[in-house]
mmCIF file of C-alpha atoms in Angstrom:
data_model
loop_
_atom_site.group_PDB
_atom_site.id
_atom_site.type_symbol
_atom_site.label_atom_id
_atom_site.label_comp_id
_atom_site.label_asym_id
_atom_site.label_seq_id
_atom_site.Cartn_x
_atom_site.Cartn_y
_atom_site.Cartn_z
ATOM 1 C CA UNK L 479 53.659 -45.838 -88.764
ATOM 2 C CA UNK L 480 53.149 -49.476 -88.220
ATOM 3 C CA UNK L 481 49.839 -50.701 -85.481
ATOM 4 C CA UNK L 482 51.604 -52.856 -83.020
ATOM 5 C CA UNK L 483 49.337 -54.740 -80.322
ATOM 6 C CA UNK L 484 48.982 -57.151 -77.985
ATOM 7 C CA UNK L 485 47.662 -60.559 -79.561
ATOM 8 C CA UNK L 486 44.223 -61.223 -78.147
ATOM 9 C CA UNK L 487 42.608 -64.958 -78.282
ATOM 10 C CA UNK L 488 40.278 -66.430 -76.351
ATOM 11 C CA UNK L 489 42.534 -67.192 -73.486
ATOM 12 C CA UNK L 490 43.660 -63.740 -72.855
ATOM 13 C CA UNK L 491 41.873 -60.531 -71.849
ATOM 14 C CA UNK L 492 41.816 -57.981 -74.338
ATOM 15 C CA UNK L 493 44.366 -54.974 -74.547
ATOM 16 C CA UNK L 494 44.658 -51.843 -76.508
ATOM 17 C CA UNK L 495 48.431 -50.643 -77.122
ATOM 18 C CA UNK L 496 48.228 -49.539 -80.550
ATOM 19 C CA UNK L 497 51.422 -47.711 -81.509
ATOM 20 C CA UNK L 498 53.505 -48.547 -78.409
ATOM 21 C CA UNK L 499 56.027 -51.273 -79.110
ATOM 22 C CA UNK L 500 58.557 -50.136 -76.685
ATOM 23 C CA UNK L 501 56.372 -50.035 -74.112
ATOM 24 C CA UNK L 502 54.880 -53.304 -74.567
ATOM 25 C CA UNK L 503 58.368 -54.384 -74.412
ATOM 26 C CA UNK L 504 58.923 -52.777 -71.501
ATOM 27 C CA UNK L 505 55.833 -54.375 -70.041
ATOM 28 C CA UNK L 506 56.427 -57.858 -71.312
ATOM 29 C CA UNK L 507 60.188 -57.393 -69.076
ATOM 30 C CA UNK L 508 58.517 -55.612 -66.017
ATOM 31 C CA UNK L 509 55.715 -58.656 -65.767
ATOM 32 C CA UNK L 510 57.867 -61.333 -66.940
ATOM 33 C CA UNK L 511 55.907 -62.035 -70.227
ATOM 34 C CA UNK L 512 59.022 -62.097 -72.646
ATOM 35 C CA UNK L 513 56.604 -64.495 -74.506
ATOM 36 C CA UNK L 514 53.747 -62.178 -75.118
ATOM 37 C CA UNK L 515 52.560 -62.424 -78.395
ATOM 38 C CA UNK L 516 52.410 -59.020 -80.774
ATOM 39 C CA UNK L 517 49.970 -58.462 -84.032
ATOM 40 C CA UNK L 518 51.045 -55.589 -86.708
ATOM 41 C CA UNK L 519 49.998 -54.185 -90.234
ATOM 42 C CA UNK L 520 46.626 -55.489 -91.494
ATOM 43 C CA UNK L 521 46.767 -58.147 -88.746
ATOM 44 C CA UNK L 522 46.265 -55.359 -85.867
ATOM 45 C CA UNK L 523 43.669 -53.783 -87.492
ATOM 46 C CA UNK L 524 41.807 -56.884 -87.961
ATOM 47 C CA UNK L 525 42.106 -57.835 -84.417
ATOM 48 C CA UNK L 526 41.354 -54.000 -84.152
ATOM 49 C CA UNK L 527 37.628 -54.162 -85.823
ATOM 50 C CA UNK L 528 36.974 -57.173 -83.400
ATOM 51 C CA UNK L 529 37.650 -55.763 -80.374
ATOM 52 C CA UNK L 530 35.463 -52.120 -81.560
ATOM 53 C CA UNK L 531 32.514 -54.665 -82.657
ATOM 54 C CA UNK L 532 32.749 -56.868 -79.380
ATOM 55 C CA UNK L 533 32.752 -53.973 -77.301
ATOM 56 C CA UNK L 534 29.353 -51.843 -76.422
ATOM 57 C CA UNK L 535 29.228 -48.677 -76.823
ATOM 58 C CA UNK L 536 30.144 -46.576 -73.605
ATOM 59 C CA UNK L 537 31.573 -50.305 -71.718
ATOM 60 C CA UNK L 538 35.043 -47.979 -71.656
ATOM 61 C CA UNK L 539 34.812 -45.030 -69.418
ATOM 62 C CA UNK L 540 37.677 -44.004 -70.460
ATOM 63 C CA UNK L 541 36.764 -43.502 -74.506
ATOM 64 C CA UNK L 542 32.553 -43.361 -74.157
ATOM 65 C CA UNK L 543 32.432 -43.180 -77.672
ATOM 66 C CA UNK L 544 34.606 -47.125 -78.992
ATOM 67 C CA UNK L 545 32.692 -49.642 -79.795
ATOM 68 C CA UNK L 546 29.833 -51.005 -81.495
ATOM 69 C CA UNK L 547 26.495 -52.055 -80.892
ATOM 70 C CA UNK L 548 26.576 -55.382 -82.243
ATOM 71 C CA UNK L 549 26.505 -56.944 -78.847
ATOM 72 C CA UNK L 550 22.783 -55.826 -78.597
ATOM 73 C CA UNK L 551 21.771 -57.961 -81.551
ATOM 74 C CA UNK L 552 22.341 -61.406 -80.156
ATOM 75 C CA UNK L 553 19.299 -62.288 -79.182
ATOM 76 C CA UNK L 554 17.280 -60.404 -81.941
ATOM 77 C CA UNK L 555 14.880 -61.304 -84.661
ATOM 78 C CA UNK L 556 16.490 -62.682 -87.882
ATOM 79 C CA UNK L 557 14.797 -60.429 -90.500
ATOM 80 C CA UNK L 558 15.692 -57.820 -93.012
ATOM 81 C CA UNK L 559 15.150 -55.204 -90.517
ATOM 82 C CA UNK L 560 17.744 -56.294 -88.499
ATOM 83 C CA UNK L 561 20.112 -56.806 -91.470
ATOM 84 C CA UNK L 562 19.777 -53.727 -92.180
ATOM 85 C CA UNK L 563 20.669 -52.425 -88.405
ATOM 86 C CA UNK L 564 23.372 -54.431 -88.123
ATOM 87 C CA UNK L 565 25.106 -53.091 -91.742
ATOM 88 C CA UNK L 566 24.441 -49.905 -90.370
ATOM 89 C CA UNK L 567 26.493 -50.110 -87.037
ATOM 90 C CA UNK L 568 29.153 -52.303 -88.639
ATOM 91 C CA UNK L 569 29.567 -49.260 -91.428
ATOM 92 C CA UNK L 570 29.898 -46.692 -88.934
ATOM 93 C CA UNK L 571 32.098 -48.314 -86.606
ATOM 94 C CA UNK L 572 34.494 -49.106 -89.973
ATOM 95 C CA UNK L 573 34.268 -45.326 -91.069
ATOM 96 C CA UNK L 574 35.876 -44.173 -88.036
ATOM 97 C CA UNK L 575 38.864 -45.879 -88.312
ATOM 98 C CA UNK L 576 41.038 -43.871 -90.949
ATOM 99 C CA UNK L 577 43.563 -46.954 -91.567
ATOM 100 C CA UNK L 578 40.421 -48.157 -94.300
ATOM 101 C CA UNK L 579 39.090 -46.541 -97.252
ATOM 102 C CA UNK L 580 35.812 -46.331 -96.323
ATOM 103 C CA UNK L 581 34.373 -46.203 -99.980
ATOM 104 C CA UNK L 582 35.525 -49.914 -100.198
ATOM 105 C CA UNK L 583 33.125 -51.670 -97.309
ATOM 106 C CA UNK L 584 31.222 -54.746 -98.529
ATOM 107 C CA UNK L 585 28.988 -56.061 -95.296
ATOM 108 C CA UNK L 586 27.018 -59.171 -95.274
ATOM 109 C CA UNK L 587 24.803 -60.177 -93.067
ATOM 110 C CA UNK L 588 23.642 -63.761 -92.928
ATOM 111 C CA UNK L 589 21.840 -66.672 -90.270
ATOM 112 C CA UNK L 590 23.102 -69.685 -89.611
ATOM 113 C CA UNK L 591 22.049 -72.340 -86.875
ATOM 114 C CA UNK L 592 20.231 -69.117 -85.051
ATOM 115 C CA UNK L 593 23.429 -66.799 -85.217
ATOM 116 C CA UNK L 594 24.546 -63.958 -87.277
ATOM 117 C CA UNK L 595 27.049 -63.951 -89.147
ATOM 118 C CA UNK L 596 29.054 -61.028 -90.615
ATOM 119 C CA UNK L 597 31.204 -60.986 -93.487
ATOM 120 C CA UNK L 598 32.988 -57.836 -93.846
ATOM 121 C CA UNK L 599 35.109 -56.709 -97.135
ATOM 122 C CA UNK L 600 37.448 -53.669 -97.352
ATOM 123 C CA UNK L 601 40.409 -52.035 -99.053
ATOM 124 C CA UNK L 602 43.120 -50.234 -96.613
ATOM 125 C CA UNK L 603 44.394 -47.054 -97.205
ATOM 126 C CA UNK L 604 47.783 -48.532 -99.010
ATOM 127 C CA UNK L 605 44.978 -51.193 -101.179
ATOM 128 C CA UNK L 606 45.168 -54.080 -99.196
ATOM 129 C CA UNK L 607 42.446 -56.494 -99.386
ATOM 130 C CA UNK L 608 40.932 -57.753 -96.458
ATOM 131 C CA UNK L 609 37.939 -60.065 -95.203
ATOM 132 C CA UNK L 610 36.794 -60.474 -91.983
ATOM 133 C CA UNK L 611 33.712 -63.148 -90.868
ATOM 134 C CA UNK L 612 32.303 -63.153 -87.396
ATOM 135 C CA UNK L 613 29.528 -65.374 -85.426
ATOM 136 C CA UNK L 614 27.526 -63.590 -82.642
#
């Protein structure tokens, strides 16, 4: 089964519709959005580990337990400490999604001009090869 989503940028708000392409057509005709823009395959789960590491833990009343707490680290010392944090929360949110082989996560965690960045490396389940890199 393919992920199907809603395209998120910066100009739209986010929303999760994995696995429901007929209703997001249906939605796109209801609202008048025949232009929406849809995500799939490695693409979708990519926009996927964004939206889980963007969002705090518990923010969704709905699913307490999606998310990350990556949020929480903007404003925190730049040592190996909180390396080592952040790895830690990236890994686990990864592991819970079963579209990636978990044995395959590379994270890096870096400072540059006073933010973090994150470079993430992983295999798929079917041995794709994806990277990920992300400011905060």
């Amino acid at each position: 089964m393919i992920d199907t989503d809603i395209r998120v940028d910066d100009s739209q708000t986010s929303v999760l519709a994995s696995d429901c392409t007929a209703d997001i057509h249906v939605l796109e005709i209801a609202l008048g959005y025949e232009d929406l823009d849809l995500v799939s395959g490695d693409e979708c789960l990519l926009q996927d580990i964004r939206n889980k590491l963007y969002t705090d833990i518990g923010a969704l009343f709905y699913a307490p337990n999606y998310g990350a707490k990556v949020l929480r680290y903007i404003h925190a010392p730049k040592d190996e400490m909180t390396f080592l944090n952040l790895k830690q929360i990236i890994s686990i949110a990864l592991k819970q999604d079963n579209r990636i082989n978990e044995n395959s996560v590379k994270i890096e965690v870096t400072t540059q001009d006073d933010t973090f960045v994150i470079k993430i490396d992983f295999k798929t389940i079917e041995g794709n090869e994806l990277s990920l890199q992300e400011s905060i």
